[in-house]
N, CA and C of each residue as an Amber inpcrd file, in Angstrom:
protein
   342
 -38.1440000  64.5480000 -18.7870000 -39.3730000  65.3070000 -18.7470000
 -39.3580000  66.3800000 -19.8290000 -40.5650000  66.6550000 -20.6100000
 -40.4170000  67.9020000 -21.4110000 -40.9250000  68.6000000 -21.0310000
 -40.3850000  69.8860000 -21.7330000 -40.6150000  71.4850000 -21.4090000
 -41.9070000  71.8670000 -20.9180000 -42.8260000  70.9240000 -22.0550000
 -44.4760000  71.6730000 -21.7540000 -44.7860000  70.8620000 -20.2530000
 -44.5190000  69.4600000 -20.3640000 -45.0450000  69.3820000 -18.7250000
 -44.7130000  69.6240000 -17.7950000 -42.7930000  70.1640000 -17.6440000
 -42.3280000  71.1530000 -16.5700000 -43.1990000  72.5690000 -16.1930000
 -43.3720000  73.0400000 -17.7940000 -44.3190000  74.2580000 -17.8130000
 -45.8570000  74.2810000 -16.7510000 -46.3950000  73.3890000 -17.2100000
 -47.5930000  72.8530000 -16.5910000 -47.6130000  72.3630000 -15.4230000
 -47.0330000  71.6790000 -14.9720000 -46.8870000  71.7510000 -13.5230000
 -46.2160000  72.8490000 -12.8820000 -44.8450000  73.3760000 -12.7120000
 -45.2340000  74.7630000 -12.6360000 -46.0020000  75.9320000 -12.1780000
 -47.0950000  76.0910000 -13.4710000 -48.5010000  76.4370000 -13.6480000
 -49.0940000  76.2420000 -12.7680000 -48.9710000  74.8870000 -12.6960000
 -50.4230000  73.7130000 -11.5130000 -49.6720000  74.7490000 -10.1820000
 -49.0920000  74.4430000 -10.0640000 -48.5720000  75.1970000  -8.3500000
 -49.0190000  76.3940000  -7.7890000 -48.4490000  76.9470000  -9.2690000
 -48.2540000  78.7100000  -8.5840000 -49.8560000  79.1500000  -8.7170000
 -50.8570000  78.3870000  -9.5180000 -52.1420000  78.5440000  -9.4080000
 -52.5140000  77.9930000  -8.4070000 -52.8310000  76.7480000  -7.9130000
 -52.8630000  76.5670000  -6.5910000 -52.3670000  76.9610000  -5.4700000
 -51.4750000  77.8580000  -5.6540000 -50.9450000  78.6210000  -4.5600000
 -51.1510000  79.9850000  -4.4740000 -52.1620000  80.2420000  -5.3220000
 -52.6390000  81.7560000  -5.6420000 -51.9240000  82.6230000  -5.8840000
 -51.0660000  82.1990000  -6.4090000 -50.0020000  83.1810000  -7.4660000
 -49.9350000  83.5640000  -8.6520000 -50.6580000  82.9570000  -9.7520000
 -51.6270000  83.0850000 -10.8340000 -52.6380000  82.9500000 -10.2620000
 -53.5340000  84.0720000 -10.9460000 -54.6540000  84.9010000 -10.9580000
 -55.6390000  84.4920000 -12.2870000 -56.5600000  84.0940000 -12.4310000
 -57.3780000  84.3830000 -14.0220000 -58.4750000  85.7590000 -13.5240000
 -58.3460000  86.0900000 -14.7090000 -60.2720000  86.7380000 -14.5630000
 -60.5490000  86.5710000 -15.8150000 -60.3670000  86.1200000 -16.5650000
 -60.7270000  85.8300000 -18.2310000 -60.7690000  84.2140000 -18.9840000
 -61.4120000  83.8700000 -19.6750000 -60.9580000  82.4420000 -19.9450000
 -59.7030000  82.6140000 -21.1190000 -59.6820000  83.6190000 -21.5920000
 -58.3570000  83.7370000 -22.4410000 -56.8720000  84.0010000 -21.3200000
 -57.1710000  84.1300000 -20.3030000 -56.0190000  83.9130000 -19.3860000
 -55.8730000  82.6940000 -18.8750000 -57.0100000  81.6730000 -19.1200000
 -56.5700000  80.2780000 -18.5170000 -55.7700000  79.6520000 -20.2890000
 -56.7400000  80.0370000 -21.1930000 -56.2380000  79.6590000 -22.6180000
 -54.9550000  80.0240000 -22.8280000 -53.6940000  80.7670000 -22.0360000
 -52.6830000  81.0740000 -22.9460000 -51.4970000  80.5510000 -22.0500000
 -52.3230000  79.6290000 -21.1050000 -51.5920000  79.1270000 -19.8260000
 -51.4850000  77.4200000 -20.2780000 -51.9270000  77.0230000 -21.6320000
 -52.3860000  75.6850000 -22.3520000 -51.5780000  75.8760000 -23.3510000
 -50.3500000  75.0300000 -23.7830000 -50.5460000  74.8150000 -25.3740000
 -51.4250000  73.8330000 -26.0920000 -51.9310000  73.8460000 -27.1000000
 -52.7080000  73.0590000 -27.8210000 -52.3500000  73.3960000 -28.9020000
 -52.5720000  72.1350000 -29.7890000 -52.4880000  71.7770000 -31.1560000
 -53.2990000  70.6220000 -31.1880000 -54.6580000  70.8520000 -32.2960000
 -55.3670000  69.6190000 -32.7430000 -54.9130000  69.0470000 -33.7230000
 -54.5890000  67.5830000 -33.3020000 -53.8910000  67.0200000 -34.3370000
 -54.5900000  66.0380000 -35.2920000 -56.2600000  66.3570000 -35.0670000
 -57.2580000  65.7290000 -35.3950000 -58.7450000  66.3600000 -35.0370000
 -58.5610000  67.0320000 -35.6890000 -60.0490000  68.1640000 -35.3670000
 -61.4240000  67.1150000 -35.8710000 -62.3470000  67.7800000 -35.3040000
 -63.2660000  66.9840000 -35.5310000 -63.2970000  65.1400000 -35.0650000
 -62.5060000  64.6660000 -34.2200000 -61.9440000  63.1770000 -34.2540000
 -62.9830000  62.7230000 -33.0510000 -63.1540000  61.4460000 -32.9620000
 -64.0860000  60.6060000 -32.0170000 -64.3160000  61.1650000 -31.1430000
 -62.3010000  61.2870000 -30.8480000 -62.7600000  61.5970000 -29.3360000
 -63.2700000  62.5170000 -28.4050000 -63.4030000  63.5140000 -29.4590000
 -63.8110000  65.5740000 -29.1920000 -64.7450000  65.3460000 -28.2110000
 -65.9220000  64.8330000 -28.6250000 -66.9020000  64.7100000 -27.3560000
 -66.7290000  64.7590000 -26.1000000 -66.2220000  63.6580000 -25.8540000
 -65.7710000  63.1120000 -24.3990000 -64.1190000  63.8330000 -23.8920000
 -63.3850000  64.8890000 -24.4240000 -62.3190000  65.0160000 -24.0370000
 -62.5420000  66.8040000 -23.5500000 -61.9170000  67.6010000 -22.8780000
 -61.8190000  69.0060000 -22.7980000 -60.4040000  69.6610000 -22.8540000
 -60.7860000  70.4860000 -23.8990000 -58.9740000  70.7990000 -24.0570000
 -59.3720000  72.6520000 -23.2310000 -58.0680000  73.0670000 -22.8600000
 -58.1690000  74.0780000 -21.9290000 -57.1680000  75.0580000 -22.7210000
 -56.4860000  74.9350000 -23.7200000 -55.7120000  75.5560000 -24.7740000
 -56.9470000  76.2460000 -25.9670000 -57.0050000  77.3320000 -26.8860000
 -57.8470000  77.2760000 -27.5880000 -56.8700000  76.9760000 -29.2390000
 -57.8380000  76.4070000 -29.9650000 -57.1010000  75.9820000 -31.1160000
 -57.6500000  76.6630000 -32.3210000 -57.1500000  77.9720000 -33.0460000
 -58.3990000  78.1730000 -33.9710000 -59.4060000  79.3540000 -33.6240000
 -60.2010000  78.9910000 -33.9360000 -61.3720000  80.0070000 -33.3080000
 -62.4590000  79.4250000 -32.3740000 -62.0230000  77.9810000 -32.2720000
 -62.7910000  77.1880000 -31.1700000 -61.9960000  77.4500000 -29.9980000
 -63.1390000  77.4540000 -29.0660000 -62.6520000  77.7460000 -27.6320000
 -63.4750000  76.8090000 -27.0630000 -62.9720000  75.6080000 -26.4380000
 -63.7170000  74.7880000 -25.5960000 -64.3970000  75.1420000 -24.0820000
 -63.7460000  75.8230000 -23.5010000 -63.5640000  76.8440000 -22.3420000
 -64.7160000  77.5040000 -22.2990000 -64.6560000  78.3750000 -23.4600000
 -65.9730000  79.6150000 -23.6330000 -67.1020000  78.4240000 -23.9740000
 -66.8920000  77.6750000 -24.5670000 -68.3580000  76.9300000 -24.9650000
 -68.7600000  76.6990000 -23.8120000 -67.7770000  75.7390000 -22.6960000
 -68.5540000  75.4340000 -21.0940000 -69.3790000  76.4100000 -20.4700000
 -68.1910000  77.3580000 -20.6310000 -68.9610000  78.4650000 -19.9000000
 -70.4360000  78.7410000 -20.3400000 -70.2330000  79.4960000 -21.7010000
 -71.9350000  79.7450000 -22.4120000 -72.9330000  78.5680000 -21.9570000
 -72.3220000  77.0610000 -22.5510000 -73.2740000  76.3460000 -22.3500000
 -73.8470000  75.3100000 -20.7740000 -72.8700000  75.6830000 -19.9200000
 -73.1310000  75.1200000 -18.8610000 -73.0810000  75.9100000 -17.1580000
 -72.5770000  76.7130000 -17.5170000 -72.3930000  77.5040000 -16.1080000
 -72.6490000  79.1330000 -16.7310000 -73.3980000  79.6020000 -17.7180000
 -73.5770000  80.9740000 -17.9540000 -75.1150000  80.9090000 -17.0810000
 -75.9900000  80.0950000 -17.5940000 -77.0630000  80.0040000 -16.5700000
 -77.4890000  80.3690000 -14.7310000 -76.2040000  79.6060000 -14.3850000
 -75.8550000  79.9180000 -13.1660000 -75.6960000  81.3520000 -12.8370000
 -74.7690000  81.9370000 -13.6160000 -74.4860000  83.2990000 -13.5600000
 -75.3130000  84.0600000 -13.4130000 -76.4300000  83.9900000 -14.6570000
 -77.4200000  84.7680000 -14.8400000 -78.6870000  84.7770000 -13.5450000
 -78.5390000  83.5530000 -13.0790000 -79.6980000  83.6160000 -11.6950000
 -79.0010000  84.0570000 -10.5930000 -78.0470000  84.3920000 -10.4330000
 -76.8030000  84.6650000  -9.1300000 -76.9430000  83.2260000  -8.3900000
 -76.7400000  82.4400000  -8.8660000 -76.1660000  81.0930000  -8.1660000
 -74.2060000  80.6470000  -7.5880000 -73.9860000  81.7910000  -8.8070000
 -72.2620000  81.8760000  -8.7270000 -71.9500000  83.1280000  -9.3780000
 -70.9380000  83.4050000  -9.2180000 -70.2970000  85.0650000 -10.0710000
 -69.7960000  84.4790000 -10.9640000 -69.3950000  84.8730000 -12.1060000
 -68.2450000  84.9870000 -13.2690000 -67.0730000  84.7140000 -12.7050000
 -66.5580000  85.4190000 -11.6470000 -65.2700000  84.8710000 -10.8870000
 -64.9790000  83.2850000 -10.9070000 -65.8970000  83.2020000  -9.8330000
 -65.9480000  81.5120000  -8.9540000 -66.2100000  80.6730000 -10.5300000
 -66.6240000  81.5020000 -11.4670000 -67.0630000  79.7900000 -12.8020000
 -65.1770000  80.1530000 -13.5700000 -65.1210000  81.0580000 -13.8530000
 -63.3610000  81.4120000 -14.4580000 -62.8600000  80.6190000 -13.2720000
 -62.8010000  80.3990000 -11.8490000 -61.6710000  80.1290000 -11.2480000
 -61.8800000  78.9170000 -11.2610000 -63.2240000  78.2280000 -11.3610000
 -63.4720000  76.9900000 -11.2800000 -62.8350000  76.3950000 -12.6030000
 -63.2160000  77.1300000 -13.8420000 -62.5830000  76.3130000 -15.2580000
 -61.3550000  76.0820000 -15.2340000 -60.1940000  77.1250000 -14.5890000
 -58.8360000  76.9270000 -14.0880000 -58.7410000  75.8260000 -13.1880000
 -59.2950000  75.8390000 -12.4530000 -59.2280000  74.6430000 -11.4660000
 -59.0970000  73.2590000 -11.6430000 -60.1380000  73.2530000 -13.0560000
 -60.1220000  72.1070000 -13.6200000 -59.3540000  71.6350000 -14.4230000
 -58.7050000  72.8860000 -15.2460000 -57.3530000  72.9460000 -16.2470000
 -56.3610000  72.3210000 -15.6060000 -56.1750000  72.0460000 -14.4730000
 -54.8940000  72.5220000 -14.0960000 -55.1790000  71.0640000 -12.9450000
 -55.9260000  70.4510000 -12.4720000 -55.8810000  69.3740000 -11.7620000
 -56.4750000  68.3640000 -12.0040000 -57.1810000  68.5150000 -13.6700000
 -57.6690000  67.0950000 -13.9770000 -56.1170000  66.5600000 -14.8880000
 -55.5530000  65.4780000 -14.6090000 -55.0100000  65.0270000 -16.1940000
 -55.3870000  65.0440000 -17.1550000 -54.5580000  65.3770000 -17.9140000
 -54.9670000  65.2420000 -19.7080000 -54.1770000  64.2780000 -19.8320000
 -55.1760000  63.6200000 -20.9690000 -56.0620000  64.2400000 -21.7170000
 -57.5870000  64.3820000 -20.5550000 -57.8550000  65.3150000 -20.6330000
 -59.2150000  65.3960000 -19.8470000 -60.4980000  64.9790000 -20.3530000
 -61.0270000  63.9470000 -19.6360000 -62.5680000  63.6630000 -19.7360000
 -63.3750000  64.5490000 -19.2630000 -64.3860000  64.7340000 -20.1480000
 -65.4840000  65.7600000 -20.0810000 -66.4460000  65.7380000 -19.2580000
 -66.4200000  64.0940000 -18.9800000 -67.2330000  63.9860000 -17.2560000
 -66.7310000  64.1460000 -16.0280000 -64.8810000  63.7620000 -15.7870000
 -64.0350000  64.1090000 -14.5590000 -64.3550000  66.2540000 -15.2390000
 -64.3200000  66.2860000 -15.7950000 -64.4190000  68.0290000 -15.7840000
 -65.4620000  68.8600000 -15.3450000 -66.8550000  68.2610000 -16.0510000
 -67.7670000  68.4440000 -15.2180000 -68.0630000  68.2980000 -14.1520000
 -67.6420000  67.4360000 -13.8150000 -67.5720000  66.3670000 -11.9610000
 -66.7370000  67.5440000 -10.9020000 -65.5160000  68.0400000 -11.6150000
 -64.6710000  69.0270000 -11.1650000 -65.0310000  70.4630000 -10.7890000
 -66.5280000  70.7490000 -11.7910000 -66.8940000  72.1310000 -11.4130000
 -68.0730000  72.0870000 -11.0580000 -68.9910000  71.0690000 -11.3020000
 -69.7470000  70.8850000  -9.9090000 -69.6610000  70.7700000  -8.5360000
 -68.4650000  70.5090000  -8.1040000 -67.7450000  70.0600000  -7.1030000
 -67.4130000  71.4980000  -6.3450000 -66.8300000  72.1170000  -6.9590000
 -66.2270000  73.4380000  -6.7990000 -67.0280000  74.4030000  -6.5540000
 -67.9880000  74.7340000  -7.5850000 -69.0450000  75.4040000  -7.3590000
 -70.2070000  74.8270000  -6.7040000 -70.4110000  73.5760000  -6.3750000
 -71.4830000  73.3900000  -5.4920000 -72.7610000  73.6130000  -6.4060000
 -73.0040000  73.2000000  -7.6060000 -74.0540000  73.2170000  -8.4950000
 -74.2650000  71.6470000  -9.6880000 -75.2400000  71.3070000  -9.9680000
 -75.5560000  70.0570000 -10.8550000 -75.1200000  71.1300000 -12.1420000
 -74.7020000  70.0550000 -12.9770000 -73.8510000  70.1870000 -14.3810000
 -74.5810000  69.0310000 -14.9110000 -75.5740000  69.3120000 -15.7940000
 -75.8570000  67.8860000 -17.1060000 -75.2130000  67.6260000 -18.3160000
């Protein structure tokens, strides 16, 4: 087994066991390593990385573009969408599909995701 997926599971636990805490998406980001080893590549679309690489943050984009809405009508807090993006970090496999991810925080939060 290597280091990073000892690391990551780990992770997976003590977050599911409410022992890690987020309130930031740069606290779920530093809980990820990432390296794009193909930026811009097919598969970007359809994949969600939970590491940030760069000055792209996949994380913050969800948020802005899919669950900031929510926020703004009080449908969910900022909390519950950060704990939900962890949630998803951390119990979908990677490489993660962008529809099991969405599927994951609709689920969680109890809201439609298009």
């Amino acid at each position: 087994m290597s280091d990073i997926f000892i690391k990551r599971e780990l992770n997976k636990s003590l977050f599911n066991k409410g022992i890690i805490s987020v309130s930031k998406i740069s606290n779920i980001n530093q809980l990820f390593d990432y390296v794009d080893e193909e930026p811009n590549g097919d598969m970007d679309t359809l994949l969600v990385s939970c590491g940030q690489y760069g000055h792209y943050n996949e994380l913050q984009y969800i948020y802005d573009e899919k669950l900031k809405r929510f926020i703004n009508n009080n449908v969910i807090s900022e909390q519950q969408a950060i704990h939900a993006l962890a949630s998803a970090c951390f119990n979908i496999d990677n490489p993660r599909s962008r529809k099991d991810f969405y599927a994951h925080l609709a689920e969680k939060l109890d809201i439609t995701i298009e």
